[in-house]
Amino acid sequence: MLSFVIICIFSSMMTSRVFVLFFLLLLSSMMIRSVHFNGGTITWTAVDPFANTSSVVVTITQTYFWALSKINCDINVPITTVGRENQSRILTCVANCLTDGGYSTSPINSLTDCVSTNPSVDTMKSQTSKNVTIASESFFSIAHQDGTWRDVENSVQGNWSIVTYINLRRRLDGIINTPPASTIQSPQYVLPNRTTQIRIPVYDVNLGDEVRCRWARNPGFAGADECDSLCNENNLPNGTSLTDCVLTFVSTIENSWYGFTFQVNHIVNYKKN
């Protein structure tokens, strides 16, 4: 399961544009946290999905987007920015922790490295991939949880929760599943006062598996909190829908941000001989 956490939409009166932000993570102190984080994704994959051993090496990849004017393009984002030295967080187990295969004894942190910038829209992208060794057949959910995030039109300011489900139980075809992934970029501009459709680009390396998108929930899969204050399935702007991984919405407020939370998962399809 791939966790997505917010899309924000910004409408500019001067340019008649709406800013769309896909969100998965956020960090630290209230005054400085509220406008520096622009979203992201967390996913994982087994290094060898055919491994038949007592433990499995898993690569966990975190990708985040930031306001370039607030966060330095550097290694170990965001703690290499002055004033944010204490903003490193841990991806903690939040569901099925008794079957986490030893992950909680040595969890990974949320620090990432800058990989690209776009000064024209004040954005920076950071990413990291870290390997962890987990007992075979483990299944559990991990999350990056914090607050506060920027004000959005369709939710009060509060906390967020980014969750991904790691499942190392073998499929019926004998391999360890590889979850779906996405190449979504955040933020994005769209035009205000009209219906807009944004396709969430998702893919699955396991050929034939069906990928689906849904609203994040609390409680969500296995009882995990998938969105915290950003849960908004029942608090959406008029005309908003999520169908076949396509977000449809109408933004009517200039100079505004909107937040939407998603989960991406898949259904395994097996071919009959």
Coordinates of C-alpha atoms in Angstrom, one line a residue:
M1 CA 0.0 0.0 0.0
L2 CA 1.3 3.4 -0.9
S3 CA 0.3 6.4 1.2
F4 CA -0.5 9.8 -0.2
V5 CA -1.5 12.7 2.0
I6 CA -2.6 16.1 0.7
I7 CA -3.2 17.8 -2.3
C8 CA -3.4 21.6 -1.8
I9 CA -4.7 24.0 -4.3
F10 CA -3.6 27.6 -4.5
S11 CA -5.5 30.2 -6.4
S12 CA -3.6 33.4 -7.4
M13 CA -5.6 36.5 -8.4
M14 CA -2.7 37.9 -10.4
T15 CA -2.2 34.9 -12.5
S16 CA -5.6 33.3 -12.2
R17 CA -4.1 30.0 -11.2
V18 CA -4.8 27.4 -8.6
F19 CA -2.0 25.7 -6.8
V20 CA -2.4 21.9 -6.2
L21 CA -0.3 20.2 -3.6
F22 CA 0.1 16.5 -3.0
F23 CA 0.9 15.9 0.6
L24 CA 2.3 13.1 2.7
L25 CA 4.4 14.5 5.4
L26 CA 5.0 17.6 7.6
L27 CA 7.4 18.7 10.4
S28 CA 8.0 20.8 13.5
S29 CA 7.2 24.0 15.4
M30 CA 3.9 25.8 14.8
M31 CA 5.1 29.2 13.6
I32 CA 7.7 27.9 11.1
R33 CA 6.0 24.6 10.2
S34 CA 2.8 25.9 8.8
V35 CA 4.1 26.9 5.3
H36 CA 7.3 25.0 4.5
F37 CA 6.1 21.5 3.6
N38 CA 4.4 20.8 0.3
G39 CA 3.7 17.0 0.5
G40 CA 5.2 13.8 -0.6
T41 CA 5.1 10.0 -0.7
I42 CA 6.4 6.9 1.2
T43 CA 6.7 3.5 -0.4
W44 CA 8.7 0.3 0.0
T45 CA 9.9 -2.7 -1.9
A46 CA 11.7 -6.0 -1.1
V47 CA 15.3 -5.9 -2.5
D48 CA 14.7 -9.5 -3.6
P49 CA 11.0 -10.4 -3.9
F50 CA 12.0 -14.0 -4.7
A51 CA 14.0 -14.4 -1.4
N52 CA 13.2 -17.6 0.5
T53 CA 15.1 -16.7 3.7
S54 CA 14.2 -16.0 7.4
S55 CA 14.7 -12.3 6.9
V56 CA 14.1 -9.8 4.0
V57 CA 15.9 -6.6 3.1
V58 CA 13.4 -3.9 2.4
T59 CA 14.0 -0.5 0.8
I60 CA 11.8 2.3 2.2
T61 CA 11.7 5.4 -0.1
Q62 CA 10.6 8.8 1.2
T63 CA 10.0 11.6 -1.3
Y64 CA 9.0 15.1 0.0
F65 CA 8.4 18.6 -1.4
W66 CA 9.2 21.8 0.4
A67 CA 9.1 25.6 0.1
L68 CA 12.5 26.5 -1.2
S69 CA 12.4 29.8 0.5
K70 CA 12.0 28.1 3.9
I71 CA 14.1 24.9 3.6
N72 CA 17.7 24.7 2.3
C73 CA 18.5 22.4 -0.6
D74 CA 21.0 20.2 1.3
I75 CA 21.6 16.8 2.8
N76 CA 19.5 15.7 5.8
V77 CA 16.5 17.9 5.0
P78 CA 15.1 19.6 7.0
I79 CA 17.6 19.7 9.9
T80 CA 20.3 21.4 7.9
T81 CA 18.2 24.5 7.8
V82 CA 18.9 26.9 10.7
G83 CA 16.2 26.7 13.3
R84 CA 15.1 23.2 12.3
E85 CA 17.9 21.2 13.9
N86 CA 15.5 19.3 16.1
Q87 CA 13.0 18.4 13.4
S88 CA 14.1 14.9 12.6
R89 CA 11.3 12.4 13.0
I90 CA 11.0 8.6 13.2
L91 CA 8.8 6.4 11.0
T92 CA 7.0 4.6 13.8
C93 CA 4.9 1.4 13.7
V94 CA 1.2 2.3 14.1
A95 CA -0.6 -1.0 13.4
N96 CA 0.1 -4.8 13.7
C97 CA 3.3 -3.9 15.6
L98 CA 3.5 -7.4 17.2
T99 CA 4.3 -8.7 13.7
D100 CA 6.7 -5.9 12.6
G101 CA 9.6 -8.4 12.3
G102 CA 11.9 -6.4 14.5
Y103 CA 11.5 -3.1 12.7
S104 CA 10.6 -1.2 15.9
T105 CA 14.0 -2.1 17.4
S106 CA 15.8 0.0 14.8
P107 CA 13.3 2.3 13.0
I108 CA 14.4 4.7 10.3
N109 CA 14.3 8.5 10.4
S110 CA 12.5 10.9 8.1
L111 CA 15.6 12.8 6.9
T112 CA 16.0 13.1 3.1
D113 CA 18.5 14.7 0.7
C114 CA 17.7 17.5 -1.8
V115 CA 17.5 16.3 -5.4
S116 CA 16.1 19.2 -7.4
T117 CA 14.7 22.8 -7.1
N118 CA 12.4 25.0 -9.0
P119 CA 12.9 28.6 -7.8
S120 CA 10.2 29.9 -10.2
V121 CA 7.5 28.2 -8.0
D122 CA 9.5 28.2 -4.8
T123 CA 9.7 24.4 -4.5
M124 CA 12.4 21.8 -3.6
K125 CA 12.2 18.1 -3.8
S126 CA 14.1 15.8 -1.4
Q127 CA 14.3 12.0 -1.4
T128 CA 16.1 9.1 0.3
S129 CA 16.0 5.3 0.2
K130 CA 17.0 3.4 3.3
N131 CA 17.4 -0.4 3.7
V132 CA 16.1 -2.3 6.7
T133 CA 16.2 -6.0 7.5
I134 CA 12.9 -7.4 8.6
A135 CA 11.8 -11.0 9.5
S136 CA 10.1 -12.9 6.7
E137 CA 6.3 -13.0 6.7
S138 CA 6.0 -9.8 8.7
F139 CA 3.2 -7.4 8.2
F140 CA 2.7 -4.0 9.8
S141 CA 2.1 -0.3 9.1
I142 CA 4.5 2.6 9.7
A143 CA 3.8 6.3 9.7
H144 CA 5.4 9.7 9.8
Q145 CA 3.1 11.7 12.1
D146 CA 3.4 15.4 13.1
G147 CA 1.8 18.8 12.7
T148 CA 1.1 21.6 12.1
W149 CA 0.6 22.1 8.3
R150 CA -0.5 25.1 6.3
D151 CA -4.0 26.5 6.5
V152 CA -6.3 25.0 3.8
E153 CA -9.9 25.8 2.9
N154 CA -11.4 22.4 3.5
S155 CA -9.8 21.6 6.9
V156 CA -8.8 23.2 10.2
Q157 CA -5.1 23.4 10.8
G158 CA -3.9 20.4 12.8
N159 CA -1.9 17.2 12.7
W160 CA -1.2 14.8 9.8
S161 CA -0.4 11.1 9.5
I162 CA 1.4 9.4 6.6
V163 CA 1.0 5.7 6.6
T164 CA 2.4 2.8 4.5
Y165 CA 1.6 -0.9 4.9
I166 CA 4.5 -3.3 4.7
N167 CA 3.5 -6.9 3.9
L168 CA 6.2 -9.5 3.5
R169 CA 3.9 -12.5 3.4
R170 CA 4.3 -14.3 0.1
R171 CA 1.6 -14.1 -2.6
L172 CA 0.0 -17.2 -4.0
D173 CA 2.5 -17.2 -6.8
G174 CA 5.3 -17.5 -4.3
I175 CA 6.9 -14.0 -4.4
I176 CA 6.8 -11.1 -2.0
N177 CA 4.5 -8.4 -3.3
T178 CA 5.8 -5.1 -4.6
P179 CA 3.3 -2.3 -3.7
P180 CA 2.2 0.3 -6.2
A181 CA 4.2 3.5 -6.6
S182 CA 3.5 7.0 -8.0
T183 CA 5.4 9.8 -9.7
I184 CA 3.1 12.5 -8.5
Q185 CA 4.7 16.0 -8.3
S186 CA 3.7 18.6 -5.7
P187 CA 2.6 21.4 -5.8
Q188 CA 0.7 21.9 -9.1
Y189 CA -1.1 24.9 -10.6
V190 CA -4.6 24.7 -12.1
L191 CA -7.1 27.3 -13.2
P192 CA -9.7 28.5 -10.8
N193 CA -13.5 28.6 -11.2
R194 CA -13.6 25.6 -13.5
T195 CA -13.8 21.9 -13.2
T196 CA -10.3 20.4 -13.1
Q197 CA -9.2 16.8 -13.4
I198 CA -5.8 15.6 -12.1
R199 CA -4.8 12.0 -12.8
I200 CA -2.7 10.5 -10.0
P201 CA 0.1 8.6 -11.9
V202 CA 0.4 5.2 -10.3
Y203 CA 2.0 2.0 -11.5
D204 CA 2.7 -1.6 -10.3
V205 CA 5.6 -3.7 -11.3
N206 CA 3.6 -6.9 -10.7
L207 CA 2.0 -7.2 -14.1
G208 CA -1.8 -7.8 -14.1
D209 CA -2.4 -6.4 -10.6
E210 CA -5.1 -3.8 -10.4
V211 CA -4.2 -0.4 -8.8
R212 CA -6.9 1.6 -7.0
C213 CA -7.0 5.0 -5.2
R214 CA -9.3 5.9 -2.3
W215 CA -9.7 8.6 0.3
A216 CA -7.5 8.2 3.4
R217 CA -9.4 7.4 6.6
N218 CA -9.3 7.3 10.3
P219 CA -9.5 4.5 11.2
G220 CA -8.1 3.1 8.0
F221 CA -6.5 -0.2 7.0
A222 CA -5.8 -2.4 10.1
G223 CA -7.1 0.5 12.3
A224 CA -4.2 2.9 11.4
D225 CA -4.8 6.6 11.4
E226 CA -4.1 7.4 7.7
C227 CA -4.7 11.2 7.8
D228 CA -5.4 12.6 11.3
S229 CA -6.7 16.2 10.9
L230 CA -6.4 15.9 7.2
C231 CA -9.1 13.2 6.9
N232 CA -11.6 14.9 4.7
E233 CA -13.6 12.3 2.8
N234 CA -16.7 13.9 4.3
N235 CA -15.5 17.5 4.1
L236 CA -14.9 18.1 0.4
P237 CA -15.6 21.1 -1.9
N238 CA -18.7 20.7 -4.0
G239 CA -18.0 18.8 -7.2
T240 CA -15.0 16.9 -5.7
S241 CA -14.7 13.2 -6.6
L242 CA -11.9 10.5 -6.7
T243 CA -12.6 7.9 -9.4
D244 CA -10.1 5.6 -11.1
C245 CA -7.2 7.6 -9.5
V246 CA -8.5 10.8 -11.1
L247 CA -9.2 13.8 -8.8
T248 CA -12.0 16.0 -10.0
F249 CA -12.7 19.3 -8.2
V250 CA -13.7 22.9 -8.5
S251 CA -11.8 25.7 -6.8
T252 CA -13.7 28.9 -6.3
I253 CA -11.6 30.8 -3.8
E254 CA -8.7 33.0 -5.0
N255 CA -5.3 32.8 -3.2
S256 CA -6.3 29.6 -1.5
W257 CA -5.0 26.1 -0.6
Y258 CA -7.0 22.9 -0.5
G259 CA -6.0 19.6 1.1
F260 CA -6.9 16.1 0.1
T261 CA -5.7 12.8 1.5
F262 CA -5.4 9.5 -0.4
Q263 CA -4.3 5.9 -0.1
V264 CA -3.2 3.9 -3.2
N265 CA -3.4 0.1 -3.1
H266 CA -3.8 -2.8 -5.4
I267 CA -5.6 -6.1 -6.0
V268 CA -3.5 -9.1 -6.9
N269 CA -4.7 -10.9 -10.0
Y270 CA -3.5 -14.4 -10.7
K271 CA -3.5 -16.0 -14.1
K272 CA -4.9 -19.4 -14.4
N273 CA -2.9 -22.1 -16.2

